Amino acid sequence: MQKSVAPPNATSQPEWRWWHVLLLLALLGPILAPLFRSIGTQPFAGVANAVYWLGNLVCPLPAADIVLFGQPMAVCPLCYSALIAITAIALVYPLPTRFWACWHRISWPLQLGAMLLLIAPWLALYTIFQRSQPAYSQTVMLLVGLVGGTGMALLGEMLAGLVALPKETS
């Protein structure tokens, strides 16, 4: 079943929503946590501990951390770059309109296949790292995370379109 979503017009601007702020805080947290931990005084140390605790909940690869300010980031490069991609797409949606118009014309099985192709390397690298902890370049991990995060953002857009209430026309 093809969903019929009208592409946004060319002059539409992204709307700020409350969850955009949460995504931006999630981007800042892993970078600020090492800085706050290196400062070491309250309230900075308490904030850093809270961010590291949250990072441990969501990031399964703490051994692959990037070191900032002499401290490890709160999440690994795979998780952080995926969050960058998801946040970037969420903040600019529905722009670029030409991309989304083309994307919505593709049948959902092809969309799902494209998303899986984007997400598969991310999941594969995660699985490989969990089993053997190879010495991957952090740059490779960042690039694979960006690709995987893009796939996750597209999947989120697709799922949001499936659960969204239809707009009433007058």
Backbone as JSON Lines, residues from 0, in Angstrom:
{"i":0,"aa":"M","n":[0.84,-1.17,0.0],"ca":[0.0,0.0,0.0],"c":[0.89,1.24,0.0]}
{"i":1,"aa":"Q","n":[0.74,2.07,-1.0],"ca":[1.51,3.31,-1.14],"c":[0.85,4.39,-0.3]}
{"i":2,"aa":"K","n":[1.63,5.05,0.54],"ca":[1.05,6.14,1.31],"c":[1.03,7.4,0.45]}
{"i":3,"aa":"S","n":[-0.02,8.14,0.55],"ca":[-0.15,9.34,-0.25],"c":[0.11,10.55,0.64]}
{"i":4,"aa":"V","n":[1.34,10.99,0.63],"ca":[1.73,12.14,1.41],"c":[2.07,13.25,0.45]}
{"i":5,"aa":"A","n":[1.4,14.36,0.6],"ca":[1.68,15.49,-0.26],"c":[3.02,16.09,0.16]}
{"i":6,"aa":"P","n":[3.93,16.29,-0.79],"ca":[5.21,16.88,-0.42],"c":[5.02,18.31,0.08]}
{"i":7,"aa":"P","n":[5.81,18.73,1.04],"ca":[5.69,20.09,1.54],"c":[6.03,21.09,0.44]}
{"i":8,"aa":"N","n":[5.47,22.28,0.54],"ca":[5.77,23.27,-0.5],"c":[7.18,23.81,-0.31]}
{"i":9,"aa":"A","n":[7.68,24.43,-1.34],"ca":[9.09,24.85,-1.37],"c":[9.4,25.93,-0.35]}
{"i":10,"aa":"T","n":[8.4,26.67,0.13],"ca":[8.67,27.75,1.07],"c":[8.49,27.32,2.51]}
{"i":11,"aa":"S","n":[8.15,26.07,2.74],"ca":[7.93,25.64,4.13],"c":[9.24,25.62,4.89]}
{"i":12,"aa":"Q","n":[9.16,25.96,6.15],"ca":[10.31,25.97,7.04],"c":[10.12,24.88,8.09]}
{"i":13,"aa":"P","n":[11.19,24.28,8.53],"ca":[11.06,23.29,9.6],"c":[10.47,23.93,10.84]}
{"i":14,"aa":"E","n":[9.58,23.2,11.5],"ca":[8.98,23.69,12.74],"c":[9.77,23.14,13.92]}
{"i":15,"aa":"W","n":[10.01,23.99,14.92],"ca":[10.7,23.54,16.12],"c":[9.7,22.86,17.04]}
{"i":16,"aa":"R","n":[10.05,21.71,17.51],"ca":[9.22,20.95,18.43],"c":[10.04,20.7,19.69]}
{"i":17,"aa":"W","n":[9.39,20.31,20.75],"ca":[10.06,20.07,22.04],"c":[11.14,19.01,21.92]}
{"i":18,"aa":"W","n":[10.92,18.0,21.08],"ca":[11.9,16.92,20.98],"c":[13.14,17.34,20.21]}
{"i":19,"aa":"H","n":[13.08,18.45,19.46],"ca":[14.28,18.98,18.84],"c":[15.28,19.43,19.91]}
{"i":20,"aa":"V","n":[14.75,20.04,20.96],"ca":[15.6,20.48,22.06],"c":[16.25,19.27,22.73]}
{"i":21,"aa":"L","n":[15.48,18.2,22.91],"ca":[16.04,16.98,23.51],"c":[17.15,16.39,22.63]}
{"i":22,"aa":"L","n":[16.95,16.4,21.32],"ca":[18.0,15.89,20.43],"c":[19.27,16.74,20.51]}
{"i":23,"aa":"L","n":[19.1,18.05,20.57],"ca":[20.27,18.92,20.68],"c":[20.99,18.73,22.01]}
{"i":24,"aa":"L","n":[20.23,18.56,23.1],"ca":[20.85,18.26,24.39],"c":[21.58,16.93,24.35]}
{"i":25,"aa":"A","n":[21.0,15.96,23.65],"ca":[21.66,14.65,23.52],"c":[22.96,14.77,22.73]}
{"i":26,"aa":"L","n":[23.02,15.71,21.79],"ca":[24.26,15.94,21.04],"c":[25.31,16.64,21.9]}
{"i":27,"aa":"L","n":[24.88,17.56,22.73],"ca":[25.83,18.32,23.55],"c":[26.34,17.51,24.74]}
{"i":28,"aa":"G","n":[25.5,16.67,25.31],"ca":[25.86,15.92,26.51],"c":[27.15,15.13,26.41]}
{"i":29,"aa":"P","n":[27.31,14.28,25.37],"ca":[28.54,13.49,25.28],"c":[29.81,14.32,25.09]}
{"i":30,"aa":"I","n":[29.67,15.53,24.57],"ca":[30.83,16.4,24.4],"c":[31.12,17.18,25.69]}
{"i":31,"aa":"L","n":[30.06,17.63,26.36],"ca":[30.25,18.41,27.58],"c":[30.64,17.55,28.78]}
{"i":32,"aa":"A","n":[30.23,16.29,28.8],"ca":[30.54,15.42,29.94],"c":[32.04,15.31,30.2]}
{"i":33,"aa":"P","n":[32.88,15.08,29.17],"ca":[34.32,15.04,29.45],"c":[34.86,16.38,29.98]}
{"i":34,"aa":"L","n":[34.35,17.48,29.44],"ca":[34.78,18.79,29.92],"c":[34.38,18.98,31.37]}
{"i":35,"aa":"F","n":[33.13,18.66,31.69],"ca":[32.65,18.82,33.07],"c":[33.39,17.89,34.02]}
{"i":36,"aa":"R","n":[33.71,16.67,33.57],"ca":[34.45,15.74,34.44],"c":[35.87,16.25,34.67]}
{"i":37,"aa":"S","n":[36.47,16.84,33.65],"ca":[37.84,17.36,33.83],"c":[37.85,18.58,34.74]}
{"i":38,"aa":"I","n":[36.77,19.37,34.77],"ca":[36.68,20.5,35.7],"c":[36.62,19.96,37.13]}
{"i":39,"aa":"G","n":[35.81,18.93,37.33],"ca":[35.81,18.2,38.59],"c":[35.11,18.83,39.77]}
{"i":40,"aa":"T","n":[34.59,20.03,39.66],"ca":[33.9,20.65,40.79],"c":[32.4,20.56,40.59]}
{"i":41,"aa":"Q","n":[31.69,20.66,41.71],"ca":[30.23,20.63,41.63],"c":[29.74,21.97,41.11]}
{"i":42,"aa":"P","n":[28.71,22.06,40.36],"ca":[27.78,21.02,39.92],"c":[28.23,20.29,38.66]}
{"i":43,"aa":"F","n":[29.38,20.7,38.1],"ca":[29.84,20.11,36.84],"c":[30.07,18.61,36.94]}
{"i":44,"aa":"A","n":[30.68,18.17,38.03],"ca":[30.96,16.74,38.18],"c":[29.66,15.94,38.28]}
{"i":45,"aa":"G","n":[28.67,16.48,38.94],"ca":[27.37,15.79,39.05],"c":[26.67,15.68,37.71]}
{"i":46,"aa":"V","n":[26.73,16.76,36.93],"ca":[26.14,16.72,35.59],"c":[26.88,15.7,34.73]}
{"i":47,"aa":"A","n":[28.21,15.71,34.81],"ca":[29.01,14.75,34.03],"c":[28.66,13.32,34.42]}
{"i":48,"aa":"N","n":[28.54,13.05,35.7],"ca":[28.18,11.7,36.14],"c":[26.82,11.28,35.6]}
{"i":49,"aa":"A","n":[25.86,12.2,35.59],"ca":[24.53,11.88,35.05],"c":[24.6,11.58,33.55]}
{"i":50,"aa":"V","n":[25.38,12.36,32.82],"ca":[25.51,12.13,31.37],"c":[26.2,10.81,31.1]}
{"i":51,"aa":"Y","n":[27.26,10.5,31.85],"ca":[27.94,9.21,31.67],"c":[27.01,8.05,32.02]}
{"i":52,"aa":"W","n":[26.2,8.21,33.03],"ca":[25.24,7.17,33.39],"c":[24.26,6.93,32.24]}
{"i":53,"aa":"L","n":[23.72,8.02,31.67],"ca":[22.82,7.89,30.52],"c":[23.55,7.28,29.33]}
{"i":54,"aa":"G","n":[24.8,7.69,29.1],"ca":[25.57,7.14,28.0],"c":[25.76,5.63,28.14]}
{"i":55,"aa":"N","n":[26.0,5.17,29.36],"ca":[26.15,3.73,29.59],"c":[24.86,2.97,29.33]}
{"i":56,"aa":"L","n":[23.72,3.64,29.52],"ca":[22.43,2.99,29.25],"c":[22.2,2.78,27.75]}
{"i":57,"aa":"V","n":[22.61,3.74,26.94],"ca":[22.28,3.68,25.51],"c":[23.42,3.2,24.63]}
{"i":58,"aa":"C","n":[24.66,3.3,25.09],"ca":[25.8,2.96,24.24],"c":[26.41,1.63,24.67]}
{"i":59,"aa":"P","n":[26.37,0.64,23.78],"ca":[26.9,-0.68,24.14],"c":[28.4,-0.84,23.94]}
{"i":60,"aa":"L","n":[29.08,0.19,23.42],"ca":[30.51,0.05,23.11],"c":[31.37,1.08,23.84]}
{"i":61,"aa":"P","n":[31.42,1.04,25.16],"ca":[32.18,2.07,25.87],"c":[33.68,1.99,25.6]}
{"i":62,"aa":"A","n":[34.19,0.86,25.14],"ca":[35.63,0.72,24.91],"c":[36.09,1.49,23.67]}
{"i":63,"aa":"A","n":[35.17,1.97,22.86],"ca":[35.54,2.66,21.62],"c":[35.42,4.17,21.73]}
{"i":64,"aa":"D","n":[35.43,4.69,22.94],"ca":[35.2,6.12,23.15],"c":[36.29,6.99,22.54]}
{"i":65,"aa":"I","n":[35.88,8.19,22.16],"ca":[36.79,9.24,21.73],"c":[37.2,10.0,22.99]}
{"i":66,"aa":"V","n":[38.45,10.37,23.11],"ca":[38.93,11.09,24.28],"c":[38.9,12.59,24.0]}
{"i":67,"aa":"L","n":[38.2,13.32,24.87],"ca":[38.12,14.77,24.81],"c":[38.49,15.33,26.17]}
{"i":68,"aa":"F","n":[39.29,16.37,26.21],"ca":[39.68,17.02,27.47],"c":[40.29,16.01,28.45]}
{"i":69,"aa":"G","n":[40.96,14.99,27.9],"ca":[41.59,13.97,28.73],"c":[40.62,12.95,29.31]}
{"i":70,"aa":"Q","n":[39.37,12.98,28.91],"ca":[38.34,12.07,29.42],"c":[37.63,11.42,28.23]}
{"i":71,"aa":"P","n":[37.1,10.21,28.41],"ca":[36.36,9.59,27.3],"c":[35.0,10.25,27.1]}
{"i":72,"aa":"M","n":[34.56,10.28,25.84],"ca":[33.2,10.75,25.56],"c":[32.21,9.82,26.22]}
{"i":73,"aa":"A","n":[30.99,10.28,26.41],"ca":[29.98,9.47,27.09],"c":[29.43,8.35,26.22]}
{"i":74,"aa":"V","n":[29.62,8.44,24.9],"ca":[29.16,7.39,23.98],"c":[30.23,7.13,22.93]}
{"i":75,"aa":"C","n":[30.12,5.99,22.25],"ca":[31.1,5.62,21.23],"c":[30.84,6.4,19.92]}
{"i":76,"aa":"P","n":[31.79,6.38,18.99],"ca":[31.61,7.08,17.72],"c":[30.41,6.57,16.91]}
{"i":77,"aa":"L","n":[30.12,5.27,16.97],"ca":[28.97,4.74,16.23],"c":[27.66,5.39,16.71]}
{"i":78,"aa":"C","n":[27.49,5.44,18.02],"ca":[26.27,6.01,18.58],"c":[26.2,7.51,18.36]}
{"i":79,"aa":"Y","n":[27.33,8.2,18.56],"ca":[27.32,9.64,18.45],"c":[27.05,10.11,17.02]}
{"i":80,"aa":"S","n":[27.7,9.47,16.06],"ca":[27.48,9.91,14.67],"c":[26.08,9.54,14.19]}
{"i":81,"aa":"A","n":[25.52,8.43,14.66],"ca":[24.13,8.11,14.33],"c":[23.2,9.17,14.89]}
{"i":82,"aa":"L","n":[23.48,9.63,16.1],"ca":[22.67,10.7,16.7],"c":[22.81,12.0,15.92]}
{"i":83,"aa":"I","n":[24.01,12.28,15.4],"ca":[24.21,13.47,14.56],"c":[23.31,13.39,13.32]}
{"i":84,"aa":"A","n":[23.3,12.24,12.65],"ca":[22.49,12.09,11.43],"c":[21.01,12.2,11.75]}
{"i":85,"aa":"I","n":[20.56,11.54,12.8],"ca":[19.14,11.6,13.17],"c":[18.74,13.03,13.51]}
{"i":86,"aa":"T","n":[19.57,13.73,14.26],"ca":[19.26,15.11,14.64],"c":[19.25,16.03,13.43]}
{"i":87,"aa":"A","n":[20.22,15.87,12.54],"ca":[20.27,16.73,11.34],"c":[19.02,16.56,10.5]}
{"i":88,"aa":"I","n":[18.61,15.32,10.3],"ca":[17.41,15.08,9.48],"c":[16.17,15.6,10.19]}
{"i":89,"aa":"A","n":[16.08,15.39,11.5],"ca":[14.92,15.87,12.25],"c":[14.83,17.39,12.24]}
{"i":90,"aa":"L","n":[15.96,18.07,12.31],"ca":[15.94,19.52,12.36],"c":[15.6,20.17,11.02]}
{"i":91,"aa":"V","n":[15.96,19.55,9.92],"ca":[15.68,20.17,8.62],"c":[14.4,19.66,7.97]}
{"i":92,"aa":"Y","n":[13.82,18.58,8.51],"ca":[12.6,18.05,7.91],"c":[11.54,19.12,7.91]}
{"i":93,"aa":"P","n":[10.82,19.39,6.86],"ca":[10.63,18.67,5.61],"c":[11.52,19.13,4.47]}
{"i":94,"aa":"L","n":[12.6,19.86,4.77],"ca":[13.51,20.26,3.71],"c":[14.59,19.19,3.57]}
{"i":95,"aa":"P","n":[15.18,18.93,2.49],"ca":[14.93,19.45,1.15],"c":[13.68,18.8,0.54]}
{"i":96,"aa":"T","n":[12.81,19.61,0.05],"ca":[11.51,19.13,-0.42],"c":[11.62,18.19,-1.6]}
{"i":97,"aa":"R","n":[12.57,18.4,-2.49],"ca":[12.7,17.52,-3.66],"c":[13.03,16.09,-3.22]}
{"i":98,"aa":"F","n":[13.93,15.95,-2.23],"ca":[14.26,14.62,-1.73],"c":[13.03,13.92,-1.16]}
{"i":99,"aa":"W","n":[12.28,14.61,-0.3],"ca":[11.13,13.98,0.35],"c":[10.03,13.68,-0.66]}
{"i":100,"aa":"A","n":[9.86,14.52,-1.68],"ca":[8.87,14.24,-2.71],"c":[9.25,12.96,-3.46]}
{"i":101,"aa":"C","n":[10.51,12.81,-3.81],"ca":[10.97,11.58,-4.48],"c":[10.86,10.38,-3.54]}
{"i":102,"aa":"W","n":[11.24,10.57,-2.29],"ca":[11.21,9.48,-1.31],"c":[9.78,8.96,-1.13]}
{"i":103,"aa":"H","n":[8.81,9.85,-1.08],"ca":[7.43,9.44,-0.87],"c":[6.81,8.79,-2.11]}
{"i":104,"aa":"R","n":[7.41,8.97,-3.28],"ca":[6.91,8.3,-4.49],"c":[7.4,6.86,-4.59]}
{"i":105,"aa":"I","n":[8.42,6.52,-3.82],"ca":[8.95,5.15,-3.86],"c":[8.03,4.24,-3.06]}
{"i":106,"aa":"S","n":[7.83,3.03,-3.54],"ca":[6.97,2.09,-2.82],"c":[7.6,1.75,-1.47]}
{"i":107,"aa":"W","n":[6.76,1.41,-0.5],"ca":[7.27,1.15,0.84],"c":[8.23,-0.04,0.91]}
{"i":108,"aa":"P","n":[8.07,-1.11,0.1],"ca":[9.08,-2.17,0.18],"c":[10.47,-1.69,-0.26]}
{"i":109,"aa":"L","n":[10.52,-0.83,-1.28],"ca":[11.82,-0.28,-1.7],"c":[12.39,0.67,-0.65]}
{"i":110,"aa":"Q","n":[11.53,1.45,-0.02],"ca":[11.97,2.33,1.06],"c":[12.57,1.5,2.2]}
{"i":111,"aa":"L","n":[11.88,0.45,2.57],"ca":[12.35,-0.41,3.65],"c":[13.69,-1.06,3.28]}
{"i":112,"aa":"G","n":[13.81,-1.51,2.03],"ca":[15.07,-2.09,1.57],"c":[16.22,-1.1,1.63]}
{"i":113,"aa":"A","n":[15.96,0.15,1.22],"ca":[17.0,1.18,1.27],"c":[17.4,1.46,2.72]}
{"i":114,"aa":"M","n":[16.42,1.51,3.61],"ca":[16.72,1.74,5.02],"c":[17.57,0.61,5.59]}
{"i":115,"aa":"L","n":[17.22,-0.62,5.25],"ca":[17.99,-1.77,5.74],"c":[19.41,-1.76,5.21]}
{"i":116,"aa":"L","n":[19.59,-1.33,3.95],"ca":[20.94,-1.23,3.39],"c":[21.78,-0.17,4.13]}
{"i":117,"aa":"L","n":[21.13,0.87,4.59],"ca":[21.84,1.91,5.34],"c":[22.14,1.46,6.77]}
{"i":118,"aa":"I","n":[21.21,0.74,7.37],"ca":[21.36,0.34,8.77],"c":[22.27,-0.88,8.93]}
{"i":119,"aa":"A","n":[22.3,-1.78,7.94],"ca":[23.04,-3.04,8.05],"c":[24.53,-2.86,8.39]}
{"i":120,"aa":"P","n":[25.28,-1.96,7.73],"ca":[26.7,-1.82,8.09],"c":[26.88,-1.35,9.54]}
{"i":121,"aa":"W","n":[25.99,-0.51,9.99],"ca":[26.04,0.0,11.36],"c":[25.87,-1.15,12.36]}
{"i":122,"aa":"L","n":[24.85,-1.97,12.12],"ca":[24.61,-3.12,12.99],"c":[25.73,-4.15,12.88]}
{"i":123,"aa":"A","n":[26.26,-4.34,11.67],"ca":[27.35,-5.3,11.49],"c":[28.6,-4.86,12.24]}
{"i":124,"aa":"L","n":[28.96,-3.59,12.14],"ca":[30.14,-3.1,12.85],"c":[29.95,-3.2,14.36]}
{"i":125,"aa":"Y","n":[28.76,-2.9,14.82],"ca":[28.46,-3.05,16.24],"c":[28.64,-4.5,16.68]}
{"i":126,"aa":"T","n":[28.1,-5.44,15.9],"ca":[28.19,-6.86,16.25],"c":[29.64,-7.34,16.23]}
{"i":127,"aa":"I","n":[30.39,-6.93,15.22],"ca":[31.81,-7.32,15.13],"c":[32.58,-6.77,16.33]}
{"i":128,"aa":"F","n":[32.31,-5.52,16.66],"ca":[33.03,-4.9,17.77],"c":[32.68,-5.58,19.1]}
{"i":129,"aa":"Q","n":[31.42,-5.95,19.27],"ca":[31.0,-6.63,20.51],"c":[31.73,-7.95,20.69]}
{"i":130,"aa":"R","n":[31.97,-8.66,19.59],"ca":[32.57,-10.0,19.68],"c":[34.07,-9.98,19.82]}
{"i":131,"aa":"S","n":[34.75,-9.09,19.09],"ca":[36.21,-9.17,19.08],"c":[36.92,-7.87,19.43]}
{"i":132,"aa":"Q","n":[36.23,-6.77,19.52],"ca":[36.79,-5.45,19.78],"c":[38.03,-5.16,18.93]}
{"i":133,"aa":"P","n":[37.86,-5.18,17.59],"ca":[38.99,-4.87,16.72],"c":[39.36,-3.39,16.82]}
{"i":134,"aa":"A","n":[40.52,-3.06,16.37],"ca":[40.99,-1.68,16.43],"c":[40.53,-0.92,15.2]}
{"i":135,"aa":"Y","n":[39.25,-0.61,15.13],"ca":[38.74,0.18,14.02],"c":[39.11,1.63,14.21]}
{"i":136,"aa":"S","n":[39.34,2.28,13.1],"ca":[39.56,3.71,13.12],"c":[38.28,4.39,13.6]}
{"i":137,"aa":"Q","n":[38.43,5.39,14.44],"ca":[37.24,6.11,14.91],"c":[36.58,6.86,13.76]}
{"i":138,"aa":"T","n":[37.37,7.23,12.74],"ca":[36.79,7.87,11.56],"c":[35.86,6.91,10.84]}
{"i":139,"aa":"V","n":[36.27,5.64,10.69],"ca":[35.41,4.64,10.07],"c":[34.13,4.47,10.87]}
{"i":140,"aa":"M","n":[34.27,4.41,12.19],"ca":[33.1,4.25,13.04],"c":[32.16,5.45,12.9]}
{"i":141,"aa":"L","n":[32.72,6.66,12.81],"ca":[31.89,7.85,12.64],"c":[31.14,7.81,11.32]}
{"i":142,"aa":"L","n":[31.83,7.43,10.24],"ca":[31.18,7.38,8.92],"c":[30.09,6.32,8.87]}
{"i":143,"aa":"V","n":[30.37,5.14,9.42],"ca":[29.36,4.08,9.44],"c":[28.18,4.48,10.3]}
{"i":144,"aa":"G","n":[28.44,5.17,11.4],"ca":[27.36,5.66,12.25],"c":[26.5,6.69,11.56]}
{"i":145,"aa":"L","n":[27.1,7.58,10.77],"ca":[26.31,8.56,10.01],"c":[25.38,7.88,9.02]}
{"i":146,"aa":"V","n":[25.89,6.86,8.34],"ca":[25.07,6.12,7.38],"c":[23.94,5.4,8.1]}
{"i":147,"aa":"G","n":[24.27,4.71,9.2],"ca":[23.26,4.0,9.96],"c":[22.23,4.92,10.58]}
{"i":148,"aa":"G","n":[22.68,6.07,11.08],"ca":[21.76,7.04,11.64],"c":[20.81,7.61,10.6]}
{"i":149,"aa":"T","n":[21.31,7.78,9.38],"ca":[20.44,8.23,8.28],"c":[19.35,7.2,8.02]}
{"i":150,"aa":"G","n":[19.72,5.93,8.0],"ca":[18.73,4.87,7.83],"c":[17.71,4.85,8.95]}
{"i":151,"aa":"M","n":[18.19,5.05,10.19],"ca":[17.27,5.08,11.33],"c":[16.32,6.28,11.25]}
{"i":152,"aa":"A","n":[16.83,7.43,10.81],"ca":[15.98,8.61,10.66],"c":[14.92,8.38,9.59]}
{"i":153,"aa":"L","n":[15.3,7.75,8.49],"ca":[14.33,7.45,7.43],"c":[13.28,6.46,7.93]}
{"i":154,"aa":"L","n":[13.72,5.48,8.71],"ca":[12.78,4.53,9.3],"c":[11.82,5.24,10.25]}
{"i":155,"aa":"G","n":[12.34,6.15,11.04],"ca":[11.49,6.94,11.94],"c":[10.47,7.76,11.18]}
{"i":156,"aa":"E","n":[10.89,8.35,10.07],"ca":[9.96,9.15,9.26],"c":[8.88,8.27,8.68]}
{"i":157,"aa":"M","n":[9.26,7.07,8.24],"ca":[8.28,6.15,7.67],"c":[7.27,5.71,8.74]}
{"i":158,"aa":"L","n":[7.78,5.35,9.91],"ca":[6.89,4.91,10.99],"c":[6.0,6.05,11.47]}
{"i":159,"aa":"A","n":[6.54,7.26,11.54],"ca":[5.72,8.41,11.93],"c":[4.6,8.65,10.93]}
{"i":160,"aa":"G","n":[4.88,8.44,9.64],"ca":[3.83,8.58,8.63],"c":[2.75,7.52,8.75]}
{"i":161,"aa":"L","n":[3.13,6.34,9.24],"ca":[2.15,5.27,9.39],"c":[1.23,5.49,10.58]}
{"i":162,"aa":"V","n":[1.75,6.11,11.64],"ca":[0.93,6.29,12.84],"c":[0.3,7.67,12.93]}
{"i":163,"aa":"A","n":[0.65,8.57,12.01],"ca":[0.09,9.93,12.05],"c":[-1.38,9.89,11.69]}
{"i":164,"aa":"L","n":[-2.12,10.75,12.38],"ca":[-3.54,10.89,12.07],"c":[-3.68,11.63,10.75]}
{"i":165,"aa":"P","n":[-4.62,11.22,9.92],"ca":[-4.79,11.93,8.64],"c":[-5.27,13.36,8.9]}
{"i":166,"aa":"K","n":[-4.78,14.27,8.06],"ca":[-5.19,15.66,8.18],"c":[-6.58,15.82,7.6]}
{"i":167,"aa":"E","n":[-7.42,16.58,8.31],"ca":[-8.76,16.82,7.81],"c":[-8.72,17.95,6.8]}
{"i":168,"aa":"T","n":[-9.45,17.78,5.71],"ca":[-9.54,18.83,4.71],"c":[-10.9,19.48,4.81]}
{"i":169,"aa":"S","n":[-10.92,20.78,4.69],"ca":[-12.2,21.48,4.79],"c":[-12.76,21.8,3.44]}
